[in-house]
Amino acid sequence: IEIYVPAAKRQYGYYVLPVLDGDRVIGRIDSALDRKVGVYRVARIYAEPNAPREANTRITAQIEALAAFLGAHTVEIGVNDFAS
């Protein structure tokens, strides 16, 4: 969590969540829900070193499921290290 770090000095984002694959942390996600317009915005999905790139499909599916659970109508994903 970098909420107390000045924006210019943040490495990952304001409030970053871990991405788990079983019992391994394989990435991080910087996201926020814009409740006023119903959009779940993912600024970036960071991949950890040696993270399986094939996890991209599962990660995006879980992001969409989380967005629906939160009541978002739309998901916007910025940079996705798993897709590159």
Tab-separated table of C-alpha atoms in Angstrom:
chain	number	residue	atom	x	y	z
A	1	ILE	CA	0.000	0.000	0.000
A	2	GLU	CA	1.497	3.294	-1.071
A	3	ILE	CA	-1.294	5.604	0.091
A	4	TYR	CA	1.107	7.579	2.276
A	5	VAL	CA	3.776	7.905	-0.414
A	6	PRO	CA	3.659	11.048	-2.593
A	7	ALA	CA	2.182	10.216	-6.013
A	8	ALA	CA	5.429	10.986	-7.849
A	9	LYS	CA	7.335	8.465	-5.700
A	10	ARG	CA	4.878	5.551	-5.873
A	11	GLN	CA	6.169	2.416	-7.524
A	12	TYR	CA	2.865	0.569	-8.006
A	13	GLY	CA	-0.062	2.828	-7.136
A	14	TYR	CA	-2.258	4.249	-4.406
A	15	TYR	CA	-3.805	0.977	-3.260
A	16	VAL	CA	-2.485	-2.153	-4.935
A	17	LEU	CA	-3.887	-5.654	-4.415
A	18	PRO	CA	-1.985	-8.942	-4.823
A	19	VAL	CA	-2.829	-11.353	-7.634
A	20	LEU	CA	-2.732	-14.945	-6.408
A	21	ASP	CA	-2.397	-18.142	-8.428
A	22	GLY	CA	-3.020	-20.892	-5.911
A	23	ASP	CA	-0.675	-20.066	-3.063
A	24	ARG	CA	1.733	-17.922	-5.139
A	25	VAL	CA	1.710	-14.161	-5.566
A	26	ILE	CA	2.130	-13.735	-9.319
A	27	GLY	CA	1.255	-10.083	-9.730
A	28	ARG	CA	-0.272	-6.885	-8.437
A	29	ILE	CA	-3.287	-4.895	-9.555
A	30	ASP	CA	-3.796	-1.143	-9.254
A	31	SER	CA	-7.543	-0.583	-9.522
A	32	ALA	CA	-10.435	1.536	-8.320
A	33	LEU	CA	-14.211	1.536	-8.635
A	34	ASP	CA	-15.847	4.713	-9.910
A	35	ARG	CA	-19.245	4.236	-8.285
A	36	LYS	CA	-20.798	7.343	-9.867
A	37	VAL	CA	-20.508	5.967	-13.393
A	38	GLY	CA	-20.282	2.228	-12.601
A	39	VAL	CA	-16.802	1.687	-14.034
A	40	TYR	CA	-14.136	-0.545	-12.492
A	41	ARG	CA	-10.841	0.922	-13.683
A	42	VAL	CA	-7.646	-1.110	-13.643
A	43	ALA	CA	-4.746	1.257	-14.204
A	44	ARG	CA	-2.209	-1.539	-14.419
A	45	ILE	CA	-1.727	-5.245	-13.837
A	46	TYR	CA	1.863	-5.912	-12.803
A	47	ALA	CA	3.448	-9.330	-13.334
A	48	GLU	CA	5.942	-10.640	-10.785
A	49	PRO	CA	9.176	-12.168	-12.104
A	50	ASN	CA	8.589	-15.735	-13.303
A	51	ALA	CA	4.803	-15.277	-13.302
A	52	PRO	CA	3.038	-17.563	-15.789
A	53	ARG	CA	1.906	-15.459	-18.760
A	54	GLU	CA	-0.915	-17.913	-19.442
A	55	ALA	CA	-2.569	-16.653	-16.240
A	56	ASN	CA	-3.813	-13.605	-18.173
A	57	THR	CA	-7.143	-15.218	-19.097
A	58	ARG	CA	-7.863	-16.255	-15.506
A	59	ILE	CA	-6.844	-12.845	-14.147
A	60	THR	CA	-9.074	-10.887	-16.517
A	61	ALA	CA	-11.987	-13.247	-15.809
A	62	GLN	CA	-11.592	-12.671	-12.069
A	63	ILE	CA	-11.369	-8.903	-12.585
A	64	GLU	CA	-14.664	-9.024	-14.482
A	65	ALA	CA	-16.232	-11.139	-11.727
A	66	LEU	CA	-15.038	-8.704	-9.058
A	67	ALA	CA	-16.363	-5.749	-11.052
A	68	ALA	CA	-19.782	-7.408	-11.359
A	69	PHE	CA	-19.805	-8.192	-7.631
A	70	LEU	CA	-19.033	-4.534	-6.908
A	71	GLY	CA	-21.873	-3.426	-9.180
A	72	ALA	CA	-19.763	-2.023	-12.011
A	73	HIS	CA	-21.264	-2.057	-15.499
A	74	THR	CA	-17.952	-1.593	-17.315
A	75	VAL	CA	-14.350	-2.671	-16.828
A	76	GLU	CA	-11.463	-0.604	-18.192
A	77	ILE	CA	-7.999	-2.178	-18.170
A	78	GLY	CA	-4.944	-0.054	-18.887
A	79	VAL	CA	-1.495	-1.653	-18.997
A	80	ASN	CA	-1.469	-5.429	-18.575
A	81	ASP	CA	1.993	-6.966	-18.145
A	82	PHE	CA	0.515	-10.456	-18.554
A	83	ALA	CA	-0.795	-9.653	-22.032
A	84	SER	CA	2.599	-8.585	-23.376
